Coordinates of N, CA, C and O in Angstrom, one line a residue:
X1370 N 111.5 103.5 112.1 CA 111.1 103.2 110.7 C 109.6 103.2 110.5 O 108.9 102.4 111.1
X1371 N 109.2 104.0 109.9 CA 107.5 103.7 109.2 C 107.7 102.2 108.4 O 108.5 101.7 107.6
X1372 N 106.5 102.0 109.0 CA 106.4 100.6 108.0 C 104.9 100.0 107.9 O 104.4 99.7 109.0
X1373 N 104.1 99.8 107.1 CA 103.0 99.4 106.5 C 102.8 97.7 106.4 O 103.1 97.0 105.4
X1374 N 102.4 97.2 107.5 CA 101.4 96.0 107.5 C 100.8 95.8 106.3 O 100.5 96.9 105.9
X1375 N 100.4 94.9 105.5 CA 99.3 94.7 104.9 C 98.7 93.2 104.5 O 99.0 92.5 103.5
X1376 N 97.7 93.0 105.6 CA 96.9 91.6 106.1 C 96.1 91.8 106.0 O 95.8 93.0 105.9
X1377 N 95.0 90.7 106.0 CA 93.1 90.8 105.3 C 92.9 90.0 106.9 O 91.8 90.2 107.4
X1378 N 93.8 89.2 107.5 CA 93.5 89.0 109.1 C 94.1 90.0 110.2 O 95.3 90.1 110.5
X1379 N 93.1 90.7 110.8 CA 93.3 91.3 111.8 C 94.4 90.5 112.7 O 95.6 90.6 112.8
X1380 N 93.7 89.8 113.2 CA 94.7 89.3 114.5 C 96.4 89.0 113.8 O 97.3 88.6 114.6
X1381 N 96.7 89.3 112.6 CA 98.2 88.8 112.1 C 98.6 90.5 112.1 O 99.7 90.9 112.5
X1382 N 97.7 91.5 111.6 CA 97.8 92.8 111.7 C 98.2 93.1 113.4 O 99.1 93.7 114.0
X1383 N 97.1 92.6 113.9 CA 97.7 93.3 115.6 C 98.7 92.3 116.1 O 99.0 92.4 117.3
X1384 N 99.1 91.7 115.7 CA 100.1 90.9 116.2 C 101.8 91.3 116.1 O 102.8 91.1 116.9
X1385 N 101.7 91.9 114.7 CA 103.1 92.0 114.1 C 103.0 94.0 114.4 O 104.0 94.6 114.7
X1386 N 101.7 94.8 114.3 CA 101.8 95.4 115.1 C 102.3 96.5 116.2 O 102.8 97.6 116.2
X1387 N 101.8 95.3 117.3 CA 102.5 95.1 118.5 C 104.0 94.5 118.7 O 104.7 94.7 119.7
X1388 N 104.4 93.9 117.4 CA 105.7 93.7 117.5 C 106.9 94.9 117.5 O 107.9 95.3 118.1
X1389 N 105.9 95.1 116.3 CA 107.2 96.2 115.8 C 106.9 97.5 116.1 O 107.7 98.3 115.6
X1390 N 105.6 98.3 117.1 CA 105.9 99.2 117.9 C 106.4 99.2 119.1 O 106.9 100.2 119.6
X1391 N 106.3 98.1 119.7 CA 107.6 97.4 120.8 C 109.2 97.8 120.5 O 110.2 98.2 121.1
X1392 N 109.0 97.6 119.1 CA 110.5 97.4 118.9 C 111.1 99.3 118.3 O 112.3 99.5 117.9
X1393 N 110.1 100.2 118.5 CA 110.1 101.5 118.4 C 109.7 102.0 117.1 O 110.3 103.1 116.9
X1394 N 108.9 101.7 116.0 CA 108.9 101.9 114.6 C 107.6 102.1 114.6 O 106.9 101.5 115.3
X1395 N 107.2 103.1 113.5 CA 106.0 103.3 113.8 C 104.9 102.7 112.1 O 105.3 102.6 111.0
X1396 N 103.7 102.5 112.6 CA 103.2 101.5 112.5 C 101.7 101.3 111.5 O 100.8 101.0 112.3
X1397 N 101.2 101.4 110.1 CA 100.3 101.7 109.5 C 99.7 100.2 109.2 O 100.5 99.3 109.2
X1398 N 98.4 100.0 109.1 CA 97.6 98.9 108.5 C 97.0 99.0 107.6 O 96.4 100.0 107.5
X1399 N 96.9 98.2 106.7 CA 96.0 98.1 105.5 C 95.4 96.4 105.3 O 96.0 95.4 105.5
X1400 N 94.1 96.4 104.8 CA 93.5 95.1 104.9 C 93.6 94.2 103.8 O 93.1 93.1 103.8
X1401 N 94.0 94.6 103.3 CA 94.6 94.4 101.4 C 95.3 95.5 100.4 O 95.5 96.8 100.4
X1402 N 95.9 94.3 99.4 CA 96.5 94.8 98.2 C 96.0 96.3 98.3 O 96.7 97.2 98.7
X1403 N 94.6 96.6 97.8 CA 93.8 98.2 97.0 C 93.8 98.9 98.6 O 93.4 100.0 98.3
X1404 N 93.9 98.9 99.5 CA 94.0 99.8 100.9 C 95.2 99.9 100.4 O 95.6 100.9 99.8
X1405 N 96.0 98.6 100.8 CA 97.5 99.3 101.0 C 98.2 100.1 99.6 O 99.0 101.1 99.9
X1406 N 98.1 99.9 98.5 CA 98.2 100.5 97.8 C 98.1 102.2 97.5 O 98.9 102.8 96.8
X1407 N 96.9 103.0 98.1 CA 96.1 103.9 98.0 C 96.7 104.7 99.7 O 96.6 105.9 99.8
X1408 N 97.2 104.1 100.6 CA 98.1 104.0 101.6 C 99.9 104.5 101.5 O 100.6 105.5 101.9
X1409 N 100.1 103.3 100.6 CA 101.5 103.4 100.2 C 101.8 105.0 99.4 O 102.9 105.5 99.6
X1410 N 100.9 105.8 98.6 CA 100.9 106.2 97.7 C 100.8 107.9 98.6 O 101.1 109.0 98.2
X1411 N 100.3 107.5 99.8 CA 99.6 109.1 100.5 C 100.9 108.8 101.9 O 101.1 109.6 102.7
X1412 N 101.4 107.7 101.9 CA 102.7 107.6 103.3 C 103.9 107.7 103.1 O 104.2 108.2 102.0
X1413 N 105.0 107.4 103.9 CA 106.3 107.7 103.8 C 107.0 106.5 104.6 O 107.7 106.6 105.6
X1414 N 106.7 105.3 104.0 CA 107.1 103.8 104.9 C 108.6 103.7 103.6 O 109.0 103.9 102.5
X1415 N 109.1 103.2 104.8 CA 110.8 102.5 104.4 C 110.5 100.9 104.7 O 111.5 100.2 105.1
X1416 N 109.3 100.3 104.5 CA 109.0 99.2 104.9 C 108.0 98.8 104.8 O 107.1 99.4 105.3
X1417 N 107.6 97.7 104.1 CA 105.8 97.2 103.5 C 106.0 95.4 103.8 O 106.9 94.7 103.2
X1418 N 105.3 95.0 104.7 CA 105.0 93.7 104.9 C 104.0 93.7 104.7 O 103.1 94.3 105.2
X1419 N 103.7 92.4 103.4 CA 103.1 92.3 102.6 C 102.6 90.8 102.8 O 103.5 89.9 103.0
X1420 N 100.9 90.4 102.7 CA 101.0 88.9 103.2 C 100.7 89.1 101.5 O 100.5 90.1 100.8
X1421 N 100.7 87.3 101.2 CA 100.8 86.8 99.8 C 99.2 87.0 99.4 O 98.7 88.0 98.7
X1422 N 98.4 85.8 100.0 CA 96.8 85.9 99.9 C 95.9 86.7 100.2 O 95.5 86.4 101.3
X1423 N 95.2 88.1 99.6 CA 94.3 88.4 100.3 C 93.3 88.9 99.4 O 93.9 88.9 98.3
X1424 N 92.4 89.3 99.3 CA 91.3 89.3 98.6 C 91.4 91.0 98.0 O 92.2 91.8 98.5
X1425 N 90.3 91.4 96.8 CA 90.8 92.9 96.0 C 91.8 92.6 95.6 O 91.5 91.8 94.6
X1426 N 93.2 92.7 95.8 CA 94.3 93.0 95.4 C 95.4 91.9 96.1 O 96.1 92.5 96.9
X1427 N 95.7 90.5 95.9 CA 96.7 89.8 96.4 C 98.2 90.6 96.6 O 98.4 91.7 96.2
X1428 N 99.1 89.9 97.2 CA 100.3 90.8 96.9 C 101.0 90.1 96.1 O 102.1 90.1 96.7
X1429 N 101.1 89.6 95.4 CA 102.0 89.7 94.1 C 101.6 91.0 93.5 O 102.3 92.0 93.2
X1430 N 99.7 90.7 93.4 CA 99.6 92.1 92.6 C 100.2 93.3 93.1 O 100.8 94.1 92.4
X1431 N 100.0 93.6 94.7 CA 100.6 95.0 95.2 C 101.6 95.0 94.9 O 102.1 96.0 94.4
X1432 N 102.7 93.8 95.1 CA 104.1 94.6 94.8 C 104.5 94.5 93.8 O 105.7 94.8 93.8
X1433 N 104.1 94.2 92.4 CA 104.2 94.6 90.7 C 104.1 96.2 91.0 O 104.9 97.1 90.7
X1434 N 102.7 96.2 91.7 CA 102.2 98.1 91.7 C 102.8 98.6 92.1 O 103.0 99.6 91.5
X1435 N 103.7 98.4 93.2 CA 104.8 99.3 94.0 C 105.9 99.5 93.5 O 106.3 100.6 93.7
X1436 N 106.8 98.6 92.6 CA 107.7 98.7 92.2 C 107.2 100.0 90.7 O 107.9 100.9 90.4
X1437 N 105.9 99.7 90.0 CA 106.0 100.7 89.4 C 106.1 102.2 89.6 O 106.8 102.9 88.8
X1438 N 105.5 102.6 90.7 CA 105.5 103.9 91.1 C 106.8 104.1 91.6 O 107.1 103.8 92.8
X1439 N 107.8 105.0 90.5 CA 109.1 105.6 91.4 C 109.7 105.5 92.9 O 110.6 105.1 93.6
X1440 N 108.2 106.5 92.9 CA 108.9 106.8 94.5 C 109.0 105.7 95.6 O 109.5 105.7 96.7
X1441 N 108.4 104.8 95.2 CA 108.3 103.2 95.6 C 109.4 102.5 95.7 O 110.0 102.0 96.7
X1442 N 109.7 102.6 94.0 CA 110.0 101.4 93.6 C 111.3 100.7 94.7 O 111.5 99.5 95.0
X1443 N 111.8 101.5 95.2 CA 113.5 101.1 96.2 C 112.8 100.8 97.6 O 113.5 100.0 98.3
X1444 N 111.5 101.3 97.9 CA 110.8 100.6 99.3 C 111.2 99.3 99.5 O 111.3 98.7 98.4
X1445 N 111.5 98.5 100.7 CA 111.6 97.0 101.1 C 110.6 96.7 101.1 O 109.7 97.4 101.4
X1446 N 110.6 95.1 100.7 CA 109.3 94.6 101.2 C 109.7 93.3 101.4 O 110.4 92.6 100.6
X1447 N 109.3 93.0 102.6 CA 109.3 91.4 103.3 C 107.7 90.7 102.6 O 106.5 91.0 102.7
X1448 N 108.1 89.9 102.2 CA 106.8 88.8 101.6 C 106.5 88.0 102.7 O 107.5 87.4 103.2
X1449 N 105.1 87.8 103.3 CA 104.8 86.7 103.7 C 103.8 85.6 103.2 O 102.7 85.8 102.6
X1450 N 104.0 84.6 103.4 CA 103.3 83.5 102.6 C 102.9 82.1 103.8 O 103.6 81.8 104.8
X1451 N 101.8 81.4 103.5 CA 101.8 80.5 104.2 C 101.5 78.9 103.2 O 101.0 77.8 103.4
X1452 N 102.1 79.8 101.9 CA 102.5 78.6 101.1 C 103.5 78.0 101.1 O 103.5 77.0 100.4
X1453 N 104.5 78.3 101.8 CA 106.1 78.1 102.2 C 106.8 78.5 101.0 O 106.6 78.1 99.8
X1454 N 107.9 79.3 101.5 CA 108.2 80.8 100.9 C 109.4 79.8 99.6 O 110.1 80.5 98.9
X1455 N 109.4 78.2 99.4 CA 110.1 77.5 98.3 C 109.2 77.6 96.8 O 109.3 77.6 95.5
X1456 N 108.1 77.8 97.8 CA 106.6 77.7 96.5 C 107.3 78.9 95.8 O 107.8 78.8 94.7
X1457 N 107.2 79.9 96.4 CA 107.5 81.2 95.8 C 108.4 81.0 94.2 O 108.0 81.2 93.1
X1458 N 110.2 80.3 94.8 CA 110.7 80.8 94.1 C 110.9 81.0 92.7 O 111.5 81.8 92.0
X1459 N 110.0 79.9 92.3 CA 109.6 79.6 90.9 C 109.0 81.1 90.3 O 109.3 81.2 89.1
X1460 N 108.6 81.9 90.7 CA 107.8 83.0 90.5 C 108.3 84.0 89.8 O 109.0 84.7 90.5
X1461 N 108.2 84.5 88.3 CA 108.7 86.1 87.9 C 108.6 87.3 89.2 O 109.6 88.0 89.4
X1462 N 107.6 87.3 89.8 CA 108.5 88.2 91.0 C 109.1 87.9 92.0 O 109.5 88.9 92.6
X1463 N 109.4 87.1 92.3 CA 110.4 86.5 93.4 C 111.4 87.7 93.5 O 111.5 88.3 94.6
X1464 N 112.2 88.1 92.3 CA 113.3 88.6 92.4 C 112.5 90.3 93.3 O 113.1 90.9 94.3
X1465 N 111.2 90.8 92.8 CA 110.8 91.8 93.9 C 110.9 92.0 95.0 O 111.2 93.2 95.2
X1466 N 110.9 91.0 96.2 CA 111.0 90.9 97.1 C 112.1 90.9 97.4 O 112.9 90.2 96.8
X1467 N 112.7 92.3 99.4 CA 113.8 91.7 99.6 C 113.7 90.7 100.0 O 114.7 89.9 99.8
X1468 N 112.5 90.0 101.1 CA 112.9 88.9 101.6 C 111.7 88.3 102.4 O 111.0 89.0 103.2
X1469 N 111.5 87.2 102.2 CA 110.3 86.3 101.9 C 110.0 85.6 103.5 O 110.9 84.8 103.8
X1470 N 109.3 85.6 104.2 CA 109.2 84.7 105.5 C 107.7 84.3 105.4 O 106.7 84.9 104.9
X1471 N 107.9 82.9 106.2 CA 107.0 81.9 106.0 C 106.1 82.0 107.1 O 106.7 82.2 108.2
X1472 N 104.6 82.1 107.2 CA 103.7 81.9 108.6 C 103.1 80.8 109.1 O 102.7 79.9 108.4
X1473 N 103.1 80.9 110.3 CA 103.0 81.6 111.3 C 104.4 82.6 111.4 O 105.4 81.9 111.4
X1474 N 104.6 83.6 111.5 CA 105.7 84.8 111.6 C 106.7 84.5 112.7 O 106.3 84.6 113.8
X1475 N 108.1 83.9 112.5 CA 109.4 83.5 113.2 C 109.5 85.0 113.5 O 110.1 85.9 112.8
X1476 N 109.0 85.2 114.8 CA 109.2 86.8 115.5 C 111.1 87.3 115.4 O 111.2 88.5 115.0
X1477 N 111.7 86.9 115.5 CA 113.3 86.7 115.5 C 113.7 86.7 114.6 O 114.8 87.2 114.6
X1478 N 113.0 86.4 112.8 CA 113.9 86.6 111.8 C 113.3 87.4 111.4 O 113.9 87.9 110.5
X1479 N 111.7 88.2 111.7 CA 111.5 89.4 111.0 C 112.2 90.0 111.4 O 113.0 90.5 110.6
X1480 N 112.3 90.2 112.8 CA 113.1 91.7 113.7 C 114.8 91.5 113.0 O 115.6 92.5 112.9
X1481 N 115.2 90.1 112.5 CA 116.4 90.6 111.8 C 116.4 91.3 110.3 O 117.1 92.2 109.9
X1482 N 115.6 90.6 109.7 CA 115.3 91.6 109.0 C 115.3 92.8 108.8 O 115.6 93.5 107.8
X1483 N 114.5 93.1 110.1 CA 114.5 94.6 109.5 C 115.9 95.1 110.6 O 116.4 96.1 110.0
X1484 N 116.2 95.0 111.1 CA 117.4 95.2 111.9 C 118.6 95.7 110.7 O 119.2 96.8 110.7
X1485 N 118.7 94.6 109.5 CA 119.1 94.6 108.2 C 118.7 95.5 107.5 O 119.7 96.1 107.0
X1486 N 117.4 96.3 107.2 CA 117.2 97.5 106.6 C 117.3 98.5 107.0 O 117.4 99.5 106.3
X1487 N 117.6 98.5 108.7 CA 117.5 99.8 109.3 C 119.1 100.3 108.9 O 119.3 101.4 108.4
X1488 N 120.3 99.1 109.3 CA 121.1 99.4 109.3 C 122.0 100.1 108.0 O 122.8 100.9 107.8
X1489 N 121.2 99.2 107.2 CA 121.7 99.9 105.9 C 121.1 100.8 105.3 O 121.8 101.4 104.3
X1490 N 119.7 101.3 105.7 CA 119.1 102.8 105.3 C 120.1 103.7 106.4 O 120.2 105.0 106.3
X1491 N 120.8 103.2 107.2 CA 121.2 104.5 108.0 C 122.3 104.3 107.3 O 122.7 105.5 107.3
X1492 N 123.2 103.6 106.7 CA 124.4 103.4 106.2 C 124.1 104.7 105.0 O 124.5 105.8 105.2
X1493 N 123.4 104.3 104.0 CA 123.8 105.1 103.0 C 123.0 106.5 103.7 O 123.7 107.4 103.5
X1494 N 122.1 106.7 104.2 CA 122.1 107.8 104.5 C 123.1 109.0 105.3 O 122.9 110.2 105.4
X1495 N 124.3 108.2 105.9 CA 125.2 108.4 106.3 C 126.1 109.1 105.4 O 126.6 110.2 105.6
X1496 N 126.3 108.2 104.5 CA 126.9 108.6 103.3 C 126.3 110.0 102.5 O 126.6 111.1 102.1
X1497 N 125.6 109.6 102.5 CA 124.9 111.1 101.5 C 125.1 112.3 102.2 O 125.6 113.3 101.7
X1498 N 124.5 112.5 103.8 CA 124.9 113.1 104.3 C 126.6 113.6 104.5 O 126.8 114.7 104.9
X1499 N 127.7 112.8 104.2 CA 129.0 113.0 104.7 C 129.5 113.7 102.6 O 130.5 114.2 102.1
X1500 N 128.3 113.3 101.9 CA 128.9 113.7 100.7 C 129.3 115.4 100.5 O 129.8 115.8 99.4

């Protein structure tokens, strides 16, 4: 799976990473919202982990942006927050996100997470192909 980091802290960038080229998926960085944005737009990720706080462009703002651009708009995106992801749900985009995790990063429920997108991008891809 291509999938797009996007943290304003390095060390949470090489951390998650190292996670998830471990786990065989390959692996783009952006330091904020306006990188990753300008990124998302020139790449081919099935996957955008998105921290909440970062300077230029927060991600609320990036993922309002993402969902507008078509070719986007069906991309996943895991929110992270280290406001605790309850803060969130009050929020008009809440419903954006597939799915929200709290930091420091529970290594075990990102990797299910995306375990969850892989399985089901191969699902319907499966299907389209068998159409």
């Amino acid at each position: 799976m291509n999938i797009l980091v996007v943290d304003d802290k390095k060390t949470v960038q090489d951390l998650l990473t190292e996670l998830l080229i471990s786990q065989g998926h390959n692996v783009d960085k952006a330091i904020n919202g306006l990188d990753a944005l300008g990124k998302a737009q020139q790449g081919n990720y099935q996957l955008f982990i998105i921290d909440h706080l970062m300077p230029l462009m927060n991600g609320l703002q990036l993922t309002k942006n993402l969902k507008k651009i078509p070719e986007l708009a069906d991309t996943k995106i895991i929110f992270m927050t280290t406001q605790g992801s309850h803060t969130l749900k009050g929020l008009p985009e809440f419903s954006l996100f597939d799915r929200v995790i709290d930091k420091p990063i529970n290594k075990e429920l990102l990797l299910s997470f995306i375990t969850e997108f892989s399985d089901s991008s191969f699902e319907s891809e499966g299907l389209q192909v068998n159409s």
